[in-house]
Short mmCIF file of C-alpha atoms and ligand atoms in Angstrom, two decimals:
data_model
loop_
_atom_site.label_atom_id
_atom_site.label_comp_id
_atom_site.label_asym_id
_atom_site.label_seq_id
_atom_site.Cartn_x
_atom_site.Cartn_y
_atom_site.Cartn_z
CA MET U 29 34.23 -53.01 76.40
CA SER U 30 31.85 -49.70 76.54
CA ALA U 31 29.56 -48.47 73.76
CA LEU U 32 31.71 -45.63 73.23
CA THR U 33 35.07 -46.36 73.46
CA GLU U 34 34.28 -49.27 70.80
CA LEU U 35 32.94 -45.85 68.54
CA TYR U 36 36.42 -44.37 70.49
CA GLN U 37 38.27 -46.87 68.52
CA GLU U 38 36.69 -46.66 65.30
CA ILE U 39 37.06 -42.66 65.19
CA GLU U 40 40.79 -43.39 65.57
CA ARG U 41 40.84 -45.29 62.47
CA CYS U 42 38.41 -43.30 60.75
CA GLN U 43 40.10 -41.36 56.98
CA ASP U 44 37.14 -40.02 55.80
CA CYS U 45 38.07 -36.79 54.74
CA GLU U 46 41.95 -35.23 54.17
CA LEU U 47 42.22 -34.27 57.96
CA GLY U 48 43.04 -37.63 59.04
CA LYS U 49 46.19 -37.32 56.83
CA HIS U 50 47.77 -34.28 59.17
CA ARG U 51 46.89 -35.97 62.30
CA THR U 52 49.02 -36.33 64.73
CA ARG U 53 46.75 -37.68 67.14
CA VAL U 54 41.81 -37.57 66.62
CA VAL U 55 40.21 -36.03 69.35
CA PRO U 56 36.94 -37.79 69.74
CA GLY U 57 35.98 -35.75 72.47
CA GLU U 58 35.24 -37.76 76.76
CA GLY U 59 33.32 -37.44 79.41
CA PRO U 60 30.52 -39.90 81.07
CA GLU U 61 28.56 -42.19 79.44
CA LYS U 62 26.05 -41.05 80.73
CA THR U 63 25.19 -36.93 81.69
CA SER U 64 23.07 -34.85 81.09
CA LEU U 65 25.22 -32.01 79.20
CA LEU U 66 27.05 -31.89 76.10
CA PHE U 67 29.37 -29.32 74.90
CA ILE U 68 30.53 -29.24 71.17
CA GLY U 69 33.12 -27.17 70.07
CA GLU U 70 34.90 -26.77 66.46
CA ALA U 71 37.85 -28.56 65.91
CA PRO U 72 41.11 -29.74 68.00
CA GLY U 73 44.22 -27.41 68.08
CA TRP U 74 47.65 -27.73 68.35
CA HIS U 75 47.24 -29.01 72.25
CA GLU U 76 44.57 -31.31 71.59
CA ASP U 77 46.10 -32.97 68.50
CA GLN U 78 49.12 -33.43 70.32
CA GLN U 79 47.27 -34.97 73.75
CA GLY U 80 44.51 -36.90 71.53
CA ARG U 81 41.59 -34.48 74.12
CA PRO U 82 39.57 -32.36 73.41
CA PHE U 83 39.97 -28.22 75.25
CA VAL U 84 43.54 -28.57 76.96
CA GLY U 85 44.31 -25.45 75.89
CA PRO U 86 44.06 -21.98 77.08
CA ALA U 87 40.03 -21.57 75.63
CA GLY U 88 39.90 -25.01 77.30
CA LYS U 89 41.16 -24.02 80.72
CA TYR U 90 38.99 -21.09 80.35
CA LEU U 91 36.23 -23.89 79.29
CA GLU U 92 36.75 -25.10 82.75
CA GLU U 93 36.71 -22.43 84.68
CA LEU U 94 33.14 -21.59 82.94
CA LEU U 95 32.35 -24.96 84.24
CA ALA U 96 33.20 -24.18 87.85
CA SER U 97 31.13 -20.99 88.05
CA ILE U 98 28.28 -23.10 88.14
CA ASN U 99 30.12 -25.80 90.13
CA LEU U 100 30.97 -28.28 87.64
CA LYS U 101 33.94 -29.90 87.00
CA ARG U 102 35.11 -31.56 83.08
CA GLU U 103 34.52 -35.01 83.91
CA GLN U 104 31.58 -34.20 85.04
CA VAL U 105 30.35 -33.35 81.29
CA TYR U 106 31.07 -34.10 77.73
CA ILE U 107 33.17 -32.43 76.21
CA ALA U 108 33.64 -33.13 72.18
CA ASN U 109 33.96 -31.06 68.93
CA VAL U 110 32.29 -31.11 65.75
CA ILE U 111 35.80 -31.92 63.66
CA LYS U 112 37.47 -35.19 65.74
CA CYS U 113 40.99 -34.64 63.53
CA ARG U 114 42.93 -30.61 63.86
CA PRO U 115 42.45 -29.07 60.56
CA PRO U 116 46.11 -28.14 59.28
CA SER U 117 47.17 -24.66 60.64
CA ASN U 118 43.85 -24.62 62.75
CA ARG U 119 42.46 -23.07 59.53
CA ASP U 120 38.23 -23.46 59.13
CA PRO U 121 37.11 -26.80 58.72
CA LEU U 122 36.03 -27.37 55.08
CA PRO U 123 32.24 -28.39 54.53
CA ASN U 124 33.19 -31.50 52.84
CA GLU U 125 34.99 -32.97 56.52
CA ILE U 126 32.39 -31.14 58.68
CA GLN U 127 29.65 -33.91 56.20
CA ALA U 128 32.36 -36.49 56.53
CA CYS U 129 32.85 -36.37 59.95
CA SER U 130 29.38 -35.73 61.50
CA LYS U 131 28.26 -39.20 61.56
CA TRP U 132 31.00 -39.44 64.90
CA LEU U 133 29.34 -36.79 66.93
CA THR U 134 25.46 -38.23 65.77
CA HIS U 135 26.71 -41.52 67.54
CA GLN U 136 27.93 -40.08 69.97
CA ILE U 137 24.73 -38.52 71.19
CA GLU U 138 23.00 -41.62 70.66
CA LEU U 139 25.23 -43.21 72.98
CA ILE U 140 24.94 -40.26 75.62
CA ARG U 141 21.93 -39.28 75.42
CA PRO U 142 22.13 -35.79 77.21
CA LYS U 143 19.62 -33.56 78.60
CA MET U 144 20.90 -30.52 76.83
CA ILE U 145 23.85 -29.75 74.44
CA VAL U 146 25.38 -26.78 74.30
CA THR U 147 26.84 -25.86 71.29
CA LEU U 148 30.05 -23.19 71.61
CA GLY U 149 30.46 -21.22 68.27
CA ARG U 150 29.59 -20.56 65.05
CA TYR U 151 30.33 -24.52 63.25
CA SER U 152 28.71 -26.54 66.60
CA MET U 153 25.77 -23.91 66.23
CA ALA U 154 25.27 -24.28 62.56
CA LYS U 155 24.38 -27.95 63.48
CA TYR U 156 21.53 -27.15 65.31
CA PHE U 157 20.67 -23.53 64.77
CA PRO U 158 20.88 -23.46 60.93
CA ASN U 159 21.40 -20.11 58.99
CA GLN U 160 20.81 -18.23 62.30
CA SER U 161 23.59 -15.35 63.92
CA ILE U 162 25.15 -16.40 66.78
CA SER U 163 24.66 -12.55 67.76
CA GLN U 164 20.70 -13.98 68.01
CA VAL U 165 20.84 -17.05 69.07
CA HIS U 166 23.87 -16.82 71.81
CA GLY U 167 22.23 -17.19 75.77
CA LYS U 168 19.22 -18.67 74.19
CA ALA U 169 17.66 -21.92 73.86
CA ARG U 170 15.42 -24.40 72.41
CA LYS U 171 14.18 -27.36 72.94
CA GLN U 172 12.96 -30.25 70.06
CA ASP U 173 12.65 -33.58 70.67
CA ASP U 174 13.12 -33.57 74.96
CA VAL U 175 16.57 -32.47 73.88
CA ILE U 176 17.33 -28.42 75.16
CA TYR U 177 19.85 -26.99 72.14
CA TYR U 178 21.45 -24.19 73.97
CA ALA U 179 23.88 -21.88 71.34
CA MET U 180 26.75 -20.23 72.92
CA TYR U 181 30.17 -18.07 71.72
CA HIS U 182 33.20 -20.62 71.85
CA PRO U 183 36.05 -20.21 74.51
CA ALA U 184 38.66 -19.46 72.81
CA ALA U 185 36.69 -15.83 70.73
CA ALA U 186 36.51 -14.70 74.16
CA LEU U 187 40.18 -14.67 75.11
CA HIS U 188 40.72 -13.07 71.89
CA GLN U 189 37.67 -10.57 72.10
CA GLY U 190 37.42 -8.79 75.69
CA SER U 191 34.21 -7.52 75.32
CA LEU U 192 32.79 -11.29 75.55
CA ARG U 193 34.02 -12.71 78.83
CA LYS U 194 30.77 -11.30 80.09
CA THR U 195 28.66 -12.77 77.60
CA ILE U 196 30.04 -15.59 77.95
CA GLU U 197 30.14 -15.97 80.97
CA THR U 198 26.68 -14.79 81.77
CA ASP U 199 25.10 -17.08 79.54
CA MET U 200 27.38 -20.05 80.72
CA VAL U 201 25.44 -19.65 84.32
CA LYS U 202 21.33 -19.67 82.67
CA ILE U 203 23.24 -23.79 82.19
CA PRO U 204 21.41 -25.13 85.30
CA GLN U 205 18.76 -23.33 85.47
CA ILE U 206 17.70 -24.22 81.78
CA LEU U 207 19.08 -27.52 82.32
CA ALA U 208 16.49 -28.14 85.85
CA GLN U 209 13.77 -26.48 83.65
CA ALA U 210 14.37 -29.98 80.62
CA GLU U 211 14.42 -32.42 83.80
CA LYS U 212 11.37 -31.12 85.05
CA LEU U 213 9.31 -31.15 81.47
CA THR U 214 11.42 -34.72 80.58
CA GLU U 215 8.94 -35.80 84.31
CA ALA U 216 5.60 -34.16 82.62
CA GLU U 217 6.22 -35.80 79.52
CA ALA U 218 2.28 -37.09 79.43
CA GLU U 219 1.15 -33.44 79.52
CA PRO U 220 2.86 -32.27 76.39
CA GLN U 221 4.69 -28.71 76.06
CA GLN U 222 7.06 -27.00 73.98
CA LEU U 223 9.30 -25.38 76.36
CA ASN U 224 10.21 -21.48 74.26
CA LEU U 225 12.84 -20.13 75.93
CA PHE U 226 13.80 -17.15 73.77
S1 SF4 L 325 38.13 -35.09 60.55
FE1 SF4 L 325 36.74 -36.86 61.09
S2 SF4 L 325 35.72 -37.68 59.04
FE2 SF4 L 325 38.25 -37.14 58.97
S3 SF4 L 325 39.42 -38.40 58.76
FE3 SF4 L 325 39.38 -37.40 60.69
S4 SF4 L 325 37.47 -38.60 62.16
FE4 SF4 L 325 37.38 -39.35 59.76
#
């Protein structure tokens, strides 16, 4: 059994916050064990809670369209959420729930070791771009400890607010180039350099 599968089993048993009592199914995340690109959304919604899979409702379909715009299928990237169980009535997750759940995402990242982490929406953005607003940091990348961090709006936000569609689509098409630069930088490790794409 792979380390990631073992981790899924641990997450499925988790009752470390109130949300564990309300879920139908836990939604650990899915994707290849080794991939360069990790997308992190917020929390499961109704569809995700029913199926135990991330991004399977309308926002998921839109995410698949966005991935197709850069010639990727969802099976080629890893997709996870900050919170692994659905908050009742899709309410915002509470700070103590985010805190309790963060260890699982940390373990996933340690196992997958992505080159680029793309945050979708404000909760995952807050983890990597603290005290910043999404309107300022979306579409910009920063590198830290050999990982590129890149913030985007959540696909659900673009579905509800048509004016964001162009923005999220423009931000998505920048990813291949940024990822290519990340790979080049990894190869050039002997010459320390900072990538600042702001
Ligand atoms: S939301 Fe996270 S911490 Fe809370 S019960 Fe589910 S897996 Fe555990």
